[in-house]
Structure formats: structure tokens, C-alpha cells
Amino acid sequence: MFIALDGPEGAGKTTQVLHLAERLRSLGVEVVTTREPGGTPLGEAIRGLLLDPTSRGICPRAEMLLFAAARAQFTEEVVRPALEAGRVVLSDRSVYASLAYQGYARGLGVEVVRHVNEVATGGLYPDLALILDVPPEVGLERVSRARGAGGLDRVEGEDAAFHQRVREGFLRLSREDPRVRVIPATGDLEEVAARIWREVEPVLRARGLPVGMAGEGGGDRG
């Protein structure tokens, strides 16, 4: 099974991927954690280029194609082999990020970006994409605190209107695609993790994965 956590900047995706992976492993589920762009040597090199604050000259079409190139390698090298081996893949971001960022926020059009990425992935989408939703001002404040003197990356440093379009893009995707669910990402780590689990558990159960004891402990079903 392929699960992605996505959303605007500062939504807490990376933290929640690790939290969910730990929970699944405690239940005996084999999990592969990864991220986009990245997950492979090629993907990590492309990630560095895309997020470098000095890479201001990248045009939207080139940005879309670079993300898609990283995703093609990621799909071939990481996702498909893990799925074929019966593992759960948990990814920090997915194709839905490109639909929101390049399709909506950059104005390239969702169908154009969708087509390019279907070529890149051979049509492979996450089985479940959880959008951790926060207002842009909240997410960017979190990022700024975390970055400190290091500063924002190229995408984080876009203006407020861009980040608002990203959020709106994700919310539209959630209304159009049943694989996409919105998780309010305000609140502490455990509160958000509980919301995530309420979406993940029934899907895992339907796949026959060992989640029978998952409701016990921590009050996560409350």
C-alpha cells in the first residue's frame, strides 16, 4: 500500500510520516519511509537544485519537469519494488504536491501537470493521500522558527499569495479525488496523529493488514 502525507509548507508532514511509520512497525507492518523530491540519489540531487534559494531562474515548466523526473526515478527505484515486496510505502509528499504547486499555484493547469506525472509514474498514484491542512501564515511561521538563521528554501520563500493558492489547490483536489483526504493539522503532534490514524486504519484493515489492536492505548480513537 502507498500512503502519502502532503500539504502546504509547515504542515508537519515529515514528523507525522515518522510517527505513523513507528506506529505501523509496532503492529508488525513492514514500512518504507521516503520523501519527494528525493528518495534516490538522482532525486536528492534534483531536490537540492529545486529548493536552493539561489535557483530563482527556474521557470514553472522546468520546475514541473524536474519534479516529474525525480518522481519517475523515485517510482521506479523505491515505490514499485517496495509495493511488489508487500511493504507499506509512506512518503513525505507525492504527485498531489505537483498538482497543487505547479498546476494551481504556478498556473500551469492541473491537467497538464497530471499528464506529465502520469507519464513519469506510469499512472501510479498513492492509495491514500492525506493533506495536512494549515493556514499559510501558521505553516510559514512554523517553518521560520524551525529554520532559524538558515533561512527559507526557494519554494518556502514565495509570497503569501502563492502559498494561499497552494492551499486552495490541495483543498480542491480533496473535493475531486476520493483518494485525497484533508486532515486539520493545527493542534499538537498527538492530536494530529490521531486524526491521521482515523483515516489510515480502516484502509489498512480493508487490505487485511494487522491493525486489530490499533485502537488501544493513547486514546487515538477518541
Tab-separated table of C-alpha atoms in Angstrom:
chain	number	residue	atom	x	y	z
A	1	MET	CA	0.000	0.000	0.000
A	2	PHE	CA	1.191	3.503	-0.879
A	3	ILE	CA	0.296	6.320	1.545
A	4	ALA	CA	1.412	9.927	1.115
A	5	LEU	CA	1.282	12.825	3.529
A	6	ASP	CA	1.137	16.161	1.796
A	7	GLY	CA	0.044	19.740	2.292
A	8	PRO	CA	1.261	23.324	2.499
A	9	GLU	CA	4.625	24.328	3.934
A	10	GLY	CA	4.958	23.825	7.692
A	11	ALA	CA	2.063	21.384	7.983
A	12	GLY	CA	4.142	18.811	9.881
A	13	LYS	CA	4.337	16.138	7.177
A	14	THR	CA	7.815	14.862	7.993
A	15	THR	CA	7.100	14.490	11.695
A	16	GLN	CA	3.820	12.696	11.057
A	17	VAL	CA	5.340	10.302	8.497
A	18	LEU	CA	7.855	9.174	11.125
A	19	HIS	CA	5.152	8.935	13.796
A	20	LEU	CA	2.865	6.860	11.574
A	21	ALA	CA	5.739	4.609	10.483
A	22	GLU	CA	6.647	3.924	14.109
A	23	ARG	CA	3.062	3.014	14.901
A	24	LEU	CA	2.750	0.674	11.937
A	25	ARG	CA	6.039	-1.053	12.734
A	26	SER	CA	4.847	-1.612	16.289
A	27	LEU	CA	1.952	-3.570	14.753
A	28	GLY	CA	4.282	-5.703	12.662
A	29	VAL	CA	3.751	-3.893	9.361
A	30	GLU	CA	6.783	-3.612	7.062
A	31	VAL	CA	7.172	0.070	6.215
A	32	VAL	CA	9.389	2.040	3.847
A	33	THR	CA	9.607	5.774	4.569
A	34	THR	CA	10.760	8.186	1.904
A	35	ARG	CA	10.272	11.700	0.592
A	36	GLU	CA	9.679	13.696	-2.573
A	37	PRO	CA	11.524	15.123	-4.285
A	38	GLY	CA	14.250	12.740	-3.200
A	39	GLY	CA	14.319	9.149	-2.078
A	40	THR	CA	17.028	8.254	-4.618
A	41	PRO	CA	20.473	9.722	-5.392
A	42	LEU	CA	19.092	11.358	-8.549
A	43	GLY	CA	16.034	12.638	-6.699
A	44	GLU	CA	18.121	14.115	-3.904
A	45	ALA	CA	20.328	15.931	-6.428
A	46	ILE	CA	17.235	17.367	-8.135
A	47	ARG	CA	15.816	18.294	-4.720
A	48	GLY	CA	18.916	20.320	-3.931
A	49	LEU	CA	18.579	22.229	-7.190
A	50	LEU	CA	14.846	22.864	-6.814
A	51	LEU	CA	14.993	24.081	-3.232
A	52	ASP	CA	18.214	26.107	-3.443
A	53	PRO	CA	17.259	29.755	-2.772
A	54	THR	CA	19.741	30.843	-5.453
A	55	SER	CA	17.832	28.870	-8.132
A	56	ARG	CA	15.471	31.764	-8.769
A	57	GLY	CA	15.638	31.456	-12.543
A	58	ILE	CA	13.788	28.123	-12.786
A	59	CYS	CA	10.672	28.703	-14.893
A	60	PRO	CA	7.410	26.943	-13.940
A	61	ARG	CA	7.605	24.418	-16.810
A	62	ALA	CA	11.174	23.482	-15.948
A	63	GLU	CA	10.177	23.157	-12.299
A	64	MET	CA	7.328	20.820	-13.222
A	65	LEU	CA	9.607	18.652	-15.357
A	66	LEU	CA	12.337	18.478	-12.717
A	67	PHE	CA	9.845	17.339	-10.088
A	68	ALA	CA	8.474	14.787	-12.553
A	69	ALA	CA	11.966	13.481	-13.359
A	70	ALA	CA	12.701	12.982	-9.669
A	71	ARG	CA	9.322	11.266	-9.253
A	72	ALA	CA	9.942	8.923	-12.204
A	73	GLN	CA	13.177	7.666	-10.648
A	74	PHE	CA	11.566	7.509	-7.200
A	75	THR	CA	8.671	5.415	-8.525
A	76	GLU	CA	10.920	3.013	-10.390
A	77	GLU	CA	13.620	2.637	-7.750
A	78	VAL	CA	11.700	2.879	-4.463
A	79	VAL	CA	7.922	2.670	-4.690
A	80	ARG	CA	7.256	-0.169	-7.128
A	81	PRO	CA	9.861	-2.556	-5.623
A	82	ALA	CA	8.542	-1.914	-2.103
A	83	LEU	CA	4.935	-2.495	-3.148
A	84	GLU	CA	5.876	-5.664	-5.021
A	85	ALA	CA	7.585	-6.892	-1.828
A	86	GLY	CA	4.342	-6.354	0.122
A	87	ARG	CA	5.524	-3.340	2.113
A	88	VAL	CA	3.679	-0.149	3.002
A	89	VAL	CA	5.294	2.926	1.461
A	90	LEU	CA	4.925	6.158	3.465
A	91	SER	CA	6.012	9.212	1.510
A	92	ASP	CA	6.527	12.794	2.584
A	93	ARG	CA	4.827	14.401	-0.474
A	94	SER	CA	3.579	12.883	-3.700
A	95	VAL	CA	2.211	13.683	-7.147
A	96	TYR	CA	-0.530	15.710	-5.462
A	97	ALA	CA	2.094	18.276	-4.470
A	98	SER	CA	2.873	18.893	-8.136
A	99	LEU	CA	-0.825	19.232	-8.938
A	100	ALA	CA	-1.200	21.834	-6.182
A	101	TYR	CA	2.100	23.700	-6.561
A	102	GLN	CA	2.675	23.664	-10.324
A	103	GLY	CA	-0.870	23.023	-11.523
A	104	TYR	CA	-2.699	25.511	-9.326
A	105	ALA	CA	-0.172	27.846	-7.700
A	106	ARG	CA	2.142	28.241	-10.720
A	107	GLY	CA	-0.831	28.344	-13.091
A	108	LEU	CA	0.320	25.601	-15.474
A	109	GLY	CA	-3.037	23.840	-15.272
A	110	VAL	CA	-3.851	20.669	-13.387
A	111	GLU	CA	-4.456	18.538	-16.471
A	112	VAL	CA	-1.070	19.425	-17.984
A	113	VAL	CA	0.720	18.576	-14.749
A	114	ARG	CA	-1.347	15.429	-14.303
A	115	HIS	CA	-0.461	14.191	-17.784
A	116	VAL	CA	3.279	14.795	-17.331
A	117	ASN	CA	3.264	12.984	-13.999
A	118	GLU	CA	1.229	10.051	-15.256
A	119	VAL	CA	3.976	9.541	-17.832
A	120	ALA	CA	6.593	9.843	-15.069
A	121	THR	CA	4.947	7.321	-12.749
A	122	GLY	CA	3.288	5.020	-15.244
A	123	GLY	CA	-0.031	6.065	-13.727
A	124	LEU	CA	0.868	5.058	-10.170
A	125	TYR	CA	-0.856	7.200	-7.520
A	126	PRO	CA	-0.903	6.840	-3.751
A	127	ASP	CA	-3.723	4.640	-2.497
A	128	LEU	CA	-4.344	7.300	0.141
A	129	ALA	CA	-3.108	10.899	0.215
A	130	LEU	CA	-3.575	12.787	3.468
A	131	ILE	CA	-3.419	16.560	3.147
A	132	LEU	CA	-2.268	18.117	6.418
A	133	ASP	CA	-4.018	21.456	6.257
A	134	VAL	CA	-2.829	24.636	7.949
A	135	PRO	CA	-3.325	28.303	7.047
A	136	PRO	CA	-0.262	29.592	5.181
A	137	GLU	CA	0.637	32.099	7.871
A	138	VAL	CA	0.669	29.360	10.512
A	139	GLY	CA	2.734	26.967	8.424
A	140	LEU	CA	5.279	29.568	7.366
A	141	GLU	CA	5.709	30.748	10.935
A	142	ARG	CA	6.478	27.156	11.945
A	143	VAL	CA	8.987	26.851	9.105
A	144	SER	CA	10.685	30.130	10.004
A	145	ARG	CA	11.075	29.033	13.613
A	146	ALA	CA	12.474	25.675	12.571
A	147	ARG	CA	14.877	27.136	10.002
A	148	GLY	CA	16.209	29.859	12.280
A	149	ALA	CA	19.228	31.583	10.802
A	150	GLY	CA	19.287	29.076	7.949
A	151	GLY	CA	16.507	30.913	6.112
A	152	LEU	CA	13.747	29.630	3.825
A	153	ASP	CA	14.272	27.483	0.746
A	154	ARG	CA	13.266	28.610	-2.761
A	155	VAL	CA	9.670	27.387	-2.521
A	156	GLU	CA	9.101	28.378	1.111
A	157	GLY	CA	10.287	31.875	0.219
A	158	GLU	CA	7.466	32.525	-2.256
A	159	ASP	CA	4.965	35.244	-1.392
A	160	ALA	CA	1.810	34.812	0.681
A	161	ALA	CA	-0.476	34.749	-2.372
A	162	PHE	CA	1.445	31.789	-3.811
A	163	HIS	CA	1.115	29.809	-0.578
A	164	GLN	CA	-2.599	30.598	-0.395
A	165	ARG	CA	-3.041	29.223	-3.929
A	166	VAL	CA	-1.178	26.071	-2.897
A	167	ARG	CA	-3.555	25.533	0.000
A	168	GLU	CA	-6.603	26.157	-2.166
A	169	GLY	CA	-5.220	23.718	-4.736
A	170	PHE	CA	-4.908	20.939	-2.183
A	171	LEU	CA	-8.426	21.573	-0.921
A	172	ARG	CA	-9.810	21.410	-4.469
A	173	LEU	CA	-8.009	18.135	-5.064
A	174	SER	CA	-9.623	16.708	-1.936
A	175	ARG	CA	-13.059	17.512	-3.346
A	176	GLU	CA	-12.303	15.933	-6.722
A	177	ASP	CA	-10.354	12.778	-5.839
A	178	PRO	CA	-11.632	10.212	-3.298
A	179	ARG	CA	-8.066	9.120	-2.552
A	180	VAL	CA	-7.341	12.560	-1.079
A	181	ARG	CA	-8.438	13.354	2.494
A	182	VAL	CA	-7.928	16.574	4.448
A	183	ILE	CA	-6.539	16.403	7.985
A	184	PRO	CA	-6.668	19.588	10.088
A	185	ALA	CA	-3.037	19.978	11.157
A	186	THR	CA	-3.471	22.512	13.920
A	187	GLY	CA	-3.061	21.127	17.408
A	188	ASP	CA	-0.264	19.130	18.973
A	189	LEU	CA	1.501	16.140	17.443
A	190	GLU	CA	-0.685	13.519	19.126
A	191	GLU	CA	-3.939	15.229	18.163
A	192	VAL	CA	-2.931	15.370	14.511
A	193	ALA	CA	-1.614	11.792	14.640
A	194	ALA	CA	-4.990	10.631	15.979
A	195	ARG	CA	-6.784	12.326	13.069
A	196	ILE	CA	-4.413	10.657	10.626
A	197	TRP	CA	-4.945	7.246	12.193
A	198	ARG	CA	-8.724	7.537	11.901
A	199	GLU	CA	-8.260	7.814	8.122
A	200	VAL	CA	-5.494	5.226	7.781
A	201	GLU	CA	-6.808	2.434	9.993
A	202	PRO	CA	-9.927	1.461	8.002
A	203	VAL	CA	-7.963	1.436	4.741
A	204	LEU	CA	-5.282	-0.798	6.237
A	205	ARG	CA	-7.929	-3.044	7.753
A	206	ALA	CA	-9.626	-3.386	4.371
A	207	ARG	CA	-6.274	-4.535	2.951
A	208	GLY	CA	-6.007	-7.208	5.629
A	209	LEU	CA	-3.073	-5.604	7.442
A	210	PRO	CA	-2.625	-6.316	11.194
A	211	VAL	CA	-4.324	-3.321	12.809
A	212	GLY	CA	-6.648	-5.249	15.121
A	213	MET	CA	-5.082	-3.790	18.287
A	214	ALA	CA	-4.578	-0.329	16.862
A	215	GLY	CA	-7.378	1.337	18.779
A	216	GLU	CA	-5.818	0.509	22.124
A	217	GLY	CA	-3.611	2.901	24.016
A	218	GLY	CA	-3.298	6.654	23.756
A	219	GLY	CA	-6.986	7.297	23.160
A	220	ASP	CA	-6.402	7.694	19.423
A	221	ARG	CA	-9.934	6.635	18.571
A	222	GLY	CA	-11.462	9.386	20.633
